Amino acid sequence: MLAYNELRKDYLLNRWVVIATDRSRRPTDFAKQRTESDQNSLCPLCVGNENMTPPALLLYLKQNEEIKTDRDHNGTRSKNWLIRVIPNLYPAFSPPKDQTDQAQIIKSGSYGFAIGHHEVLIESPNHDEDPADAELPQLTLLIKAYIDRLRELCAKPYVKYISIFRNYGKEAGASLSHAHSQIIATPTVPIIPAQEIEASKKFYEQNQKCVFCDIIKKEVKSPRIVIDNRHFVVFAPYASVHPLEFWILPKKHASNLLGLSKAEIKAFAETLRTSMKALKDLVNDPPYNFSFHLSINHKSENYYHWHLEVYPRLSIWAGFEKNTGMYINTVKPEISAAELRKILQA
Ligand SMILES: [Zn+2]
Ligand SMILES: [Zn+2]
Ligand SMILES: [Zn+2]
């Protein structure tokens, strides 16, 4: 009998992936020898080297037993920080210098100014901090810092989207090895979130419900589920484009993280740590990218549902993926989920 590879379409995007199981690779086939990173060069993000970076625009400072929020003042740099957010030295997007610039972000249909913000969020004073084994209070602070920056940036009239993401490992594009995330605020909504938001709007108009709430209901009963706890679900998406890809979705419907309660922030930190730890243990600390998908447009409150997408970088995409936008995944999402569940139960 002729066996074909499966062709699967994303829940919302018009993006197809070939699940090429005939290569029958197991997720653990991707585990590789850990290459020693060059630890010799001076780290500008480490404690004591604050003067190598611009002044912090947000600091969580440790004061006695309290956490105080502040920023660097008048050329001084605080050293007793737990979290430090600084402008990127080489920003892709820069704040407007005056009002006229704000009005001219998009000058025509195909030309504009890259106005926005580009920040580096230093996640810990500890150089090698990793969400997979961070202390829960510190990881909770990290989520709070994401939310603080989101709140401030989304209030700016020229900001239409905010991408919060983490690149881990050289292969995933991290140029600095100190634990950090990046935040980029853009003057237009980039194509992938824009398509997701548009498709979820359409679904809402046709079905009077949120497509992601629907996906959660289906995936908790599917072989792709990894974690199902009180506040969050983690699953390998049906049309995963990466081996071991997983998404974290809040059970409470919300279009972004601004309305998370204290308990939910803590639960998110825990869920993030647990799932990142499973990935780390399963394939020996792989490089990855994770990024939040969210909406800051009030109109999409009812139909868009924020989530975190985690892309392990275990295989190198070749010409086909880059040229066509169609993907080949050599590990079935159901297998990825089963392996992650197995390591969680171990
Ligand atoms: Zn460092
Ligand atoms: Zn929803
Ligand atoms: Zn998404």
PDB file of C-alpha atoms in Angstrom, residues 51 55 72-78:
ATOM      1  CA  ASN A  51      28.077  50.981  32.869  1.00  0.00           C
ATOM      2  CA  PRO A  55      20.583  53.363  31.854  1.00  0.00           C
ATOM      3  CA  ASP A  72      18.478  54.408  36.685  1.00  0.00           C
ATOM      4  CA  HIS A  73      18.803  58.138  37.438  1.00  0.00           C
ATOM      5  CA  ASN A  74      21.312  60.779  36.263  1.00  0.00           C
ATOM      6  CA  GLY A  75      24.048  58.622  34.891  1.00  0.00           C
ATOM      7  CA  THR A  76      24.157  56.334  37.916  1.00  0.00           C
ATOM      8  CA  ARG A  77      23.549  52.587  37.643  1.00  0.00           C
ATOM      9  CA  SER A  78      21.907  50.601  40.431  1.00  0.00           C
TER      10      SER A  78
END
